[in-house]
Amino acid sequence: MSDYRSVLFLIADDWSRIAKCYGDNFVQTPNIDRLAEQGVVFDYAFCTSPSCAVSRACILTGQHSHTHGQYGHCHGIHGFRTHDHMQSIPKILKMKGFATGCIGKKHVEPPSVYPFDYEPSVNSRSPEDISDSTGQFLANAKDQPFYLHIGSGYPHRSGKSYGNEKIYAGIQPIGYDPDLVPVPNFLPDNPNTRADLSEYYESISRWDQVVGSVLNVLKKSGRASETLVFVTTDHAMPFPGAKASSFDSGHHCPLVVYSPIQQNRGIHNQALVNWVDYCPTILDWCGVSYPENALPLAGRSFLPILDDNSLPIGNSEWEETYYSHCFHEVTNYYPYRVLRGRRYKYVRNLAHSLETPLPSDLFRSITWTAVRDENIDQLGERTLQSFLYQSREAVFDMINDPAESKNLIAEPNLAEKIEQMRQKVIDFRHRTKDPWLEQSFQEGEINTFTS
């Protein structure tokens, strides 16, 4: 092993915990599962915000969306940007002599905050394109430690479906029978949903082929022995009640990590980790300090507990985590803050008087079109009404009600627990400089707030 400490970060676009290493025996993901057998599978990994651009900014800055300022999409008419004063993984590591590259989908702005050295133009759905660029990057960086960020276009929707009719270089189609696909507990089981899911599952298998092609290049380069590898996603599946929603069907995500020096392999880690933990973890691995004069990181390194499969981990400090969401597209305003514990989950919907908006790709999907056209009022175990019109506050028992179909906010036996969680969320919002505290002040939820 060289003295370098490098990082390969592979990120999918809208991938849920669908792989054999997560107990799914339907969808084929052999490359991801092979890595999982040599690494660590996190069973309780959560994106900070279930929105593409926002989540990627959370990953790279180590801050929540209400802190880093990229509240929603950065492209086109949406125009959200990360605050200029924010630090980021590529910015910090570049200053320390690391080669930095972003191949495929980046989806964060501005370049001054995310100054990658190498950003080739590639087809983010082509394993061949991505692996060729990976090889070029590694050749260029042969005398440097590196941070390489690879963003695949899979399994995001494309066109009217997932774009699977196009067979890009390096893709081997799989094909899944709509009649046989498993239907998640928050979706209606009908032919349209099944057809939608079959294409989604095909797209996941193609994402797996991207992962395999890149890992092969890393192995051939001879640098795998110095490289911490992440295989993850921005957020979960692109379906109503998942993407851009507070439900765990949008936040509960896959994370597989491989460390060349870990002691226990093929294990499942039970820590509740969050996407703001990536930045401190990566800096920890690279042996690089976070700038002293910068805004403190919201997360912490999970490197010390990487190969710990006990429960609880440590002194129970990994038993809860927070979510924060503001926008998806500029028209998708539905801010909320969440405290997720191992059993109970508290949700504070800051715009509960609004109907839940859907991202444009979800609204146009055949799944939601059928809901509208066929007057479907039941979305799996959730009602359509409870999805579209959510309460100001909600508490869910994630063990006994994983679909989050029964709001326990008025449950007398949980009153003390709820008040504790409510206060923790307020404290979290103060700690992370949440601008939406002004709204809470005007509503009388808090007594004082100075922006």
Coordinates of N, CA and C in Angstrom, one line a residue, residues 3-184:
D3 N 1.8 5.4 0.4 CA 1.5 6.3 1.5 C 0.3 7.2 1.2
Y4 N -0.2 7.2 0.0 CA -1.3 8.1 -0.3 C -2.6 7.5 0.3
R5 N -3.5 8.4 0.5 CA -4.9 8.0 0.9 C -5.9 8.7 0.0
S6 N -6.4 7.9 -0.9 CA -7.3 8.4 -2.0 C -8.7 8.0 -1.8
V7 N -9.6 8.6 -2.6 CA -11.1 8.3 -2.4 C -11.7 8.2 -3.8
L8 N -12.5 7.1 -4.0 CA -13.4 6.9 -5.1 C -14.8 7.0 -4.7
F9 N -15.6 8.0 -5.1 CA -16.9 8.2 -4.7 C -17.9 8.0 -5.9
L10 N -18.6 6.8 -5.9 CA -19.5 6.5 -6.9 C -20.9 6.8 -6.5
I11 N -21.6 7.7 -7.2 CA -23.0 8.1 -6.8 C -24.0 7.9 -7.9
A12 N -25.0 7.1 -7.5 CA -26.2 6.9 -8.4 C -27.1 8.1 -8.4
D13 N -28.1 8.1 -9.2 CA -29.1 9.1 -9.3 C -30.5 8.5 -9.1
D14 N -31.0 8.6 -7.8 CA -32.4 8.1 -7.5 C -32.4 6.6 -7.2
W15 N -31.4 6.0 -6.6 CA -31.3 4.6 -6.3 C -31.8 4.3 -4.9
S16 N -32.7 3.4 -4.7 CA -33.2 3.0 -3.4 C -32.3 1.8 -3.0
R17 N -32.6 1.3 -1.8 CA -31.8 0.1 -1.2 C -32.3 -1.2 -1.9
I18 N -32.0 -1.2 -3.2 CA -32.4 -2.4 -4.0 C -31.1 -3.0 -4.6
A19 N -30.7 -4.1 -3.9 CA -29.5 -4.9 -4.3 C -29.6 -6.1 -3.4
K20 N -28.9 -7.2 -3.8 CA -28.9 -8.4 -3.0 C -28.3 -8.2 -1.7
C21 N -27.3 -7.3 -1.5 CA -26.7 -7.0 -0.2 C -27.7 -6.3 0.7
Y22 N -28.9 -5.9 0.2 CA -29.9 -5.3 1.0 C -31.1 -6.2 1.1
G23 N -30.9 -7.5 0.7 CA -32.0 -8.5 0.8 C -32.9 -8.5 -0.4
D24 N -32.6 -7.8 -1.5 CA -33.4 -7.9 -2.7 C -32.8 -9.0 -3.6
N25 N -33.6 -10.0 -3.8 CA -33.1 -11.1 -4.7 C -33.7 -11.1 -6.1
F26 N -34.4 -10.0 -6.4 CA -35.0 -9.8 -7.7 C -34.1 -9.1 -8.7
V27 N -33.6 -8.0 -8.3 CA -32.8 -7.2 -9.2 C -31.4 -7.6 -9.2
Q28 N -30.8 -7.7 -10.4 CA -29.4 -8.2 -10.5 C -28.4 -7.0 -10.3
T29 N -27.6 -7.1 -9.2 CA -26.5 -6.1 -8.9 C -25.2 -6.8 -8.5
P30 N -24.7 -7.7 -9.3 CA -23.5 -8.5 -8.9 C -22.3 -7.7 -8.5
N31 N -22.0 -6.6 -9.2 CA -20.8 -5.8 -8.9 C -20.9 -5.1 -7.5
I32 N -22.1 -4.5 -7.3 CA -22.3 -3.9 -6.0 C -22.2 -4.9 -4.8
D33 N -22.8 -6.1 -5.1 CA -22.9 -7.1 -4.0 C -21.5 -7.7 -3.8
R34 N -20.6 -7.8 -4.8 CA -19.3 -8.3 -4.7 C -18.5 -7.3 -3.8
L35 N -18.7 -6.0 -4.0 CA -18.0 -5.0 -3.2 C -18.5 -5.1 -1.8
A36 N -19.8 -5.3 -1.6 CA -20.3 -5.5 -0.2 C -19.7 -6.6 0.5
E37 N -19.4 -7.7 -0.2 CA -18.9 -8.9 0.5 C -17.5 -8.6 1.0
Q38 N -16.8 -7.6 0.5 CA -15.5 -7.2 0.9 C -15.4 -5.9 1.8
G39 N -16.6 -5.3 1.9 CA -16.7 -4.0 2.6 C -17.7 -4.0 3.7
V40 N -18.4 -2.9 3.8 CA -19.4 -2.7 4.8 C -20.7 -2.1 4.2
V41 N -21.8 -2.7 4.6 CA -23.1 -2.3 4.1 C -23.7 -1.5 5.3
F42 N -24.1 -0.3 5.1 CA -24.8 0.5 6.1 C -26.3 0.3 6.0
D43 N -26.9 -0.2 7.0 CA -28.4 -0.5 7.0 C -29.2 0.7 7.3
Y44 N -28.6 1.7 8.0 CA -29.4 2.9 8.4 C -28.7 4.1 7.9
A45 N -28.5 4.2 6.5 CA -27.9 5.4 5.9 C -29.1 6.3 5.3
F46 N -29.0 7.6 5.6 CA -30.0 8.5 5.2 C -29.5 9.7 4.4
C47 N -30.1 10.0 3.3 CA -29.8 11.3 2.6 C -30.3 12.4 3.5
T48 N -29.7 13.5 3.4 CA -30.1 14.7 4.2 C -31.3 15.4 3.6
S49 N -31.3 15.4 2.2 CA -32.5 16.0 1.5 C -32.7 15.1 0.2
P50 N -33.9 14.6 0.0 CA -34.2 13.7 -1.1 C -34.4 14.5 -2.5
S51 N -33.4 15.3 -2.8 CA -33.5 16.1 -4.0 C -32.1 16.1 -4.6
C52 N -32.0 15.9 -5.9 CA -30.7 15.6 -6.6 C -29.6 16.6 -6.3
A53 N -29.8 17.8 -6.7 CA -28.7 18.8 -6.6 C -28.5 19.2 -5.1
V54 N -29.5 19.3 -4.3 CA -29.4 19.6 -2.9 C -28.6 18.6 -2.2
S55 N -28.9 17.3 -2.4 CA -28.2 16.2 -1.7 C -26.7 16.2 -2.1
R56 N -26.4 16.5 -3.3 CA -25.0 16.4 -3.7 C -24.2 17.6 -3.1
A57 N -24.9 18.7 -2.9 CA -24.2 19.8 -2.2 C -24.0 19.5 -0.7
C58 N -25.0 18.8 -0.1 CA -24.8 18.3 1.3 C -23.6 17.4 1.4
I59 N -23.5 16.4 0.5 CA -22.4 15.5 0.5 C -21.1 16.2 0.4
L60 N -20.9 17.1 -0.5 CA -19.6 17.8 -0.8 C -19.3 18.9 0.2
T61 N -20.3 19.5 0.8 CA -20.0 20.5 1.8 C -20.0 20.1 3.3
G62 N -20.7 19.0 3.5 CA -20.9 18.5 4.9 C -21.9 19.4 5.7
Q63 N -22.7 20.1 4.9 CA -23.7 21.0 5.6 C -25.1 20.6 5.1
H64 N -26.2 21.0 5.9 CA -27.5 20.8 5.5 C -27.9 21.8 4.5
S65 N -29.0 21.6 3.7 CA -29.4 22.5 2.6 C -29.7 23.8 3.1
H66 N -30.4 23.9 4.3 CA -30.7 25.3 4.8 C -29.5 26.1 5.2
T67 N -28.4 25.4 5.3 CA -27.1 26.1 5.7 C -26.3 26.4 4.4
H68 N -26.1 25.4 3.6 CA -25.2 25.7 2.4 C -25.8 26.5 1.3
G69 N -27.1 26.7 1.3 CA -27.7 27.6 0.4 C -28.2 27.1 -0.9
Q70 N -27.8 26.0 -1.3 CA -28.3 25.4 -2.6 C -29.6 24.7 -2.3
Y71 N -30.6 25.5 -2.1 CA -31.9 25.0 -1.6 C -32.6 24.0 -2.5
G72 N -32.3 24.1 -3.8 CA -33.0 23.3 -4.8 C -32.0 23.1 -6.0
H73 N -32.6 22.8 -7.2 CA -31.8 22.6 -8.4 C -31.0 23.8 -8.7
C74 N -29.9 23.5 -9.4 CA -28.9 24.6 -9.7 C -29.0 25.0 -11.2
H75 N -29.6 24.1 -12.0 CA -29.6 24.3 -13.5 C -30.8 25.0 -14.0
G76 N -30.7 25.6 -15.1 CA -31.8 26.2 -15.8 C -32.5 27.3 -15.0
I77 N -33.8 27.3 -15.0 CA -34.6 28.3 -14.4 C -34.6 28.3 -12.9
H78 N -34.1 27.1 -12.3 CA -34.1 27.0 -10.9 C -33.1 27.8 -10.2
G79 N -31.9 27.8 -10.6 CA -30.9 28.8 -10.3 C -30.4 28.8 -8.8
F80 N -30.6 27.8 -8.0 CA -30.0 27.8 -6.7 C -28.5 27.6 -6.7
R81 N -27.8 28.3 -5.8 CA -26.4 28.1 -5.8 C -25.9 28.0 -4.3
T82 N -24.8 27.2 -4.2 CA -24.2 27.1 -2.9 C -23.6 28.4 -2.5
H83 N -23.7 28.8 -1.2 CA -23.1 30.1 -0.8 C -21.6 30.1 -1.1
D84 N -21.1 31.2 -1.5 CA -19.7 31.4 -2.0 C -18.7 31.0 -0.8
H85 N -19.1 31.3 0.4 CA -18.1 31.1 1.5 C -18.1 29.6 2.0
M86 N -18.8 28.8 1.4 CA -18.8 27.4 1.8 C -17.6 26.6 1.4
Q87 N -17.1 25.7 2.3 CA -16.0 24.8 2.0 C -16.6 23.6 1.3
S88 N -15.8 22.8 0.6 CA -16.2 21.6 0.0 C -15.0 20.6 -0.1
I89 N -15.4 19.3 -0.3 CA -14.3 18.3 -0.4 C -13.3 18.6 -1.5
P90 N -13.7 18.9 -2.7 CA -12.7 19.2 -3.7 C -11.9 20.5 -3.4
K91 N -12.6 21.5 -2.9 CA -11.9 22.7 -2.5 C -10.8 22.5 -1.5
I92 N -11.1 21.7 -0.4 CA -10.2 21.5 0.6 C -9.0 20.6 0.2
L93 N -9.4 19.5 -0.5 CA -8.3 18.5 -0.9 C -7.4 19.1 -2.0
K94 N -8.0 19.9 -2.9 CA -7.2 20.5 -3.9 C -6.1 21.4 -3.3
M95 N -6.4 22.1 -2.3 CA -5.5 23.0 -1.6 C -4.3 22.2 -0.9
K96 N -4.6 20.9 -0.7 CA -3.6 20.0 0.0 C -2.9 19.1 -1.0
G97 N -3.0 19.4 -2.3 CA -2.3 18.7 -3.3 C -2.9 17.5 -3.9
F98 N -4.2 17.3 -3.6 CA -4.9 16.1 -4.2 C -5.3 16.4 -5.6
A99 N -5.3 15.4 -6.5 CA -5.9 15.6 -7.8 C -7.4 15.4 -7.6
T100 N -8.3 16.2 -8.1 CA -9.7 16.1 -8.0 C -10.4 16.0 -9.3
G101 N -11.3 15.1 -9.4 CA -12.0 14.9 -10.7 C -13.5 14.6 -10.4
C102 N -14.3 15.0 -11.4 CA -15.8 14.7 -11.4 C -16.1 14.2 -12.8
I103 N -16.5 13.0 -12.9 CA -16.9 12.4 -14.1 C -18.4 12.1 -14.1
G104 N -19.1 12.6 -15.1 CA -20.5 12.4 -15.2 C -21.3 13.5 -14.5
K105 N -22.3 13.2 -13.8 CA -23.3 14.2 -13.3 C -22.7 14.8 -12.0
K106 N -22.5 16.2 -12.0 CA -22.0 16.9 -10.9 C -23.2 17.6 -10.2
H107 N -24.0 18.5 -10.9 CA -25.2 19.0 -10.4 C -25.1 19.9 -9.1
V108 N -23.9 20.6 -9.0 CA -23.7 21.6 -8.0 C -23.0 22.8 -8.6
E109 N -23.3 24.0 -8.0 CA -22.7 25.2 -8.4 C -22.4 26.1 -7.2
P110 N -21.5 27.0 -7.3 CA -20.7 27.4 -8.5 C -19.3 26.7 -8.5
P111 N -18.6 26.8 -9.6 CA -17.3 26.2 -9.7 C -16.3 26.7 -8.6
S112 N -16.4 27.9 -8.2 CA -15.5 28.4 -7.1 C -15.6 27.6 -5.8
V113 N -16.8 27.0 -5.6 CA -17.0 26.2 -4.4 C -16.6 24.8 -4.6
Y114 N -16.8 24.4 -5.9 CA -16.5 23.0 -6.3 C -15.5 22.9 -7.4
P115 N -14.2 23.3 -7.1 CA -13.2 23.4 -8.2 C -12.5 22.1 -8.6
F116 N -13.2 21.3 -9.3 CA -12.6 20.0 -9.7 C -11.6 20.3 -10.8
D117 N -10.5 19.6 -10.8 CA -9.4 19.7 -11.8 C -9.8 19.1 -13.2
Y118 N -10.5 18.0 -13.1 CA -10.8 17.2 -14.3 C -12.3 16.9 -14.4
E119 N -12.9 17.5 -15.4 CA -14.4 17.3 -15.7 C -14.6 17.0 -17.1
P120 N -14.3 15.8 -17.6 CA -14.5 15.5 -19.0 C -16.0 15.4 -19.4
S121 N -16.2 15.6 -20.7 CA -17.6 15.5 -21.2 C -17.8 14.0 -21.5
V122 N -18.7 13.4 -20.8 CA -19.0 11.9 -21.0 C -20.5 11.7 -21.0
N123 N -20.9 10.5 -21.5 CA -22.2 10.0 -21.3 C -22.3 9.3 -20.0
S124 N -23.1 9.9 -19.1 CA -23.1 9.4 -17.7 C -23.9 8.1 -17.6
R125 N -24.4 7.6 -18.7 CA -25.1 6.3 -18.7 C -24.2 5.2 -19.4
S126 N -23.1 5.6 -19.9 CA -22.2 4.6 -20.6 C -21.1 4.1 -19.7
P127 N -21.1 2.8 -19.3 CA -19.9 2.3 -18.6 C -18.6 2.5 -19.3
E128 N -18.6 2.4 -20.6 CA -17.4 2.5 -21.4 C -16.8 3.9 -21.3
D129 N -17.7 4.9 -21.5 CA -17.3 6.3 -21.4 C -16.7 6.6 -20.1
I130 N -17.5 6.2 -19.0 CA -17.0 6.6 -17.7 C -15.8 5.9 -17.3
S131 N -15.6 4.6 -17.6 CA -14.4 3.9 -17.3 C -13.2 4.4 -18.1
D132 N -13.4 4.8 -19.3 CA -12.3 5.3 -20.1 C -11.8 6.6 -19.4
S133 N -12.7 7.5 -19.0 CA -12.3 8.7 -18.4 C -11.7 8.5 -17.0
T134 N -12.2 7.5 -16.3 CA -11.6 7.1 -15.0 C -10.1 6.7 -15.2
G135 N -9.9 5.9 -16.2 CA -8.5 5.5 -16.5 C -7.6 6.7 -16.8
Q136 N -8.1 7.6 -17.6 CA -7.3 8.8 -18.0 C -7.0 9.6 -16.7
F137 N -8.0 9.8 -15.9 CA -7.8 10.6 -14.6 C -6.7 9.9 -13.8
L138 N -6.8 8.6 -13.6 CA -5.8 7.9 -12.7 C -4.4 8.0 -13.3
A139 N -4.4 7.9 -14.7 CA -3.0 8.1 -15.3 C -2.5 9.5 -15.1
N140 N -3.3 10.5 -15.2 CA -2.9 11.8 -15.0 C -2.4 12.1 -13.5
A141 N -3.1 11.4 -12.6 CA -2.8 11.6 -11.2 C -1.9 10.5 -10.6
K142 N -1.1 9.9 -11.4 CA -0.3 8.8 -10.9 C 0.7 9.2 -9.8
D143 N 1.0 10.5 -9.7 CA 2.0 10.9 -8.6 C 1.3 11.8 -7.5
Q144 N 0.0 11.6 -7.4 CA -0.8 12.4 -6.4 C -1.9 11.5 -5.8
P145 N -2.2 11.8 -4.5 CA -3.4 11.2 -4.0 C -4.6 11.9 -4.7
F146 N -5.7 11.2 -4.7 CA -6.9 11.8 -5.5 C -8.2 11.6 -4.8
Y147 N -9.1 12.5 -5.2 CA -10.5 12.4 -4.9 C -11.3 12.3 -6.3
L148 N -11.9 11.2 -6.6 CA -12.6 11.1 -7.8 C -14.1 10.8 -7.6
H149 N -14.9 11.7 -8.1 CA -16.3 11.8 -7.9 C -17.0 11.3 -9.2
I150 N -17.7 10.2 -9.2 CA -18.3 9.7 -10.4 C -19.8 9.7 -10.2
G151 N -20.5 10.5 -11.1 CA -22.0 10.6 -11.0 C -22.6 9.9 -12.2
S152 N -23.3 8.9 -12.0 CA -24.0 8.2 -13.1 C -25.4 8.8 -13.3
G153 N -25.9 8.7 -14.5 CA -27.3 9.1 -14.8 C -28.3 8.1 -14.4
Y154 N -27.9 6.9 -14.1 CA -28.8 5.8 -13.7 C -29.0 5.9 -12.2
P155 N -30.2 5.5 -11.7 CA -31.4 5.1 -12.5 C -32.5 6.2 -12.6
H156 N -32.0 7.4 -12.8 CA -33.0 8.5 -12.9 C -33.9 8.3 -14.2
R157 N -35.1 8.9 -14.1 CA -35.9 8.9 -15.2 C -35.3 9.6 -16.4
S158 N -35.7 9.2 -17.6 CA -35.2 9.9 -18.8 C -36.2 9.8 -19.9
G159 N -36.6 11.0 -20.4 CA -37.7 11.0 -21.4 C -39.0 10.5 -20.8
K160 N -39.8 9.7 -21.5 CA -41.1 9.2 -20.9 C -40.9 8.1 -19.9
S161 N -39.7 7.5 -19.8 CA -39.5 6.4 -18.9 C -38.2 6.5 -18.2
Y162 N -37.3 5.6 -18.6 CA -35.9 5.7 -18.0 C -34.8 5.7 -19.1
G163 N -35.2 5.8 -20.4 CA -34.3 5.8 -21.5 C -33.6 4.5 -21.7
N164 N -34.2 3.4 -21.2 CA -33.6 2.1 -21.4 C -33.6 1.6 -22.8
E165 N -34.4 2.2 -23.7 CA -34.4 1.8 -25.1 C -33.1 2.1 -25.8
K166 N -32.3 3.0 -25.2 CA -30.9 3.3 -25.7 C -29.9 2.4 -25.0
I167 N -29.1 1.7 -25.8 CA -28.1 0.8 -25.3 C -26.8 1.4 -25.4
Y168 N -26.3 2.0 -24.4 CA -25.0 2.7 -24.4 C -23.8 1.7 -24.3
A169 N -22.7 2.2 -24.8 CA -21.4 1.4 -24.8 C -21.1 0.8 -23.4
G170 N -21.0 -0.5 -23.4 CA -20.7 -1.2 -22.2 C -21.9 -1.8 -21.4
I171 N -23.1 -1.5 -21.9 CA -24.4 -2.0 -21.3 C -24.8 -3.3 -21.8
Q172 N -25.2 -4.2 -20.9 CA -25.8 -5.5 -21.2 C -27.2 -5.5 -20.6
P173 N -28.2 -5.3 -21.5 CA -29.6 -5.3 -21.0 C -30.0 -6.6 -20.2
I174 N -30.8 -6.4 -19.2 CA -31.3 -7.5 -18.4 C -32.7 -7.9 -18.7
G175 N -33.6 -6.9 -18.4 CA -35.0 -7.1 -18.7 C -35.8 -7.7 -17.5
Y176 N -36.8 -7.1 -17.0 CA -37.6 -7.6 -15.9 C -39.1 -7.6 -16.2
D177 N -39.7 -8.7 -15.9 CA -41.1 -8.9 -16.2 C -42.0 -8.1 -15.3
P178 N -42.8 -7.2 -15.8 CA -43.7 -6.4 -14.9 C -44.6 -7.2 -14.0
D179 N -45.0 -8.4 -14.5 CA -45.9 -9.2 -13.7 C -45.2 -9.8 -12.4
L180 N -43.9 -9.8 -12.4 CA -43.1 -10.4 -11.4 C -42.4 -9.4 -10.4
V181 N -42.4 -8.1 -10.8 CA -41.7 -7.2 -10.0 C -42.3 -7.0 -8.6
P182 N -41.5 -6.8 -7.6 CA -42.0 -6.5 -6.2 C -42.5 -5.0 -6.2
V183 N -43.6 -4.8 -5.6 CA -44.1 -3.4 -5.5 C -44.0 -2.9 -4.1
P184 N -43.3 -1.8 -3.9 CA -43.1 -1.2 -2.5 C -44.4 -0.9 -1.8

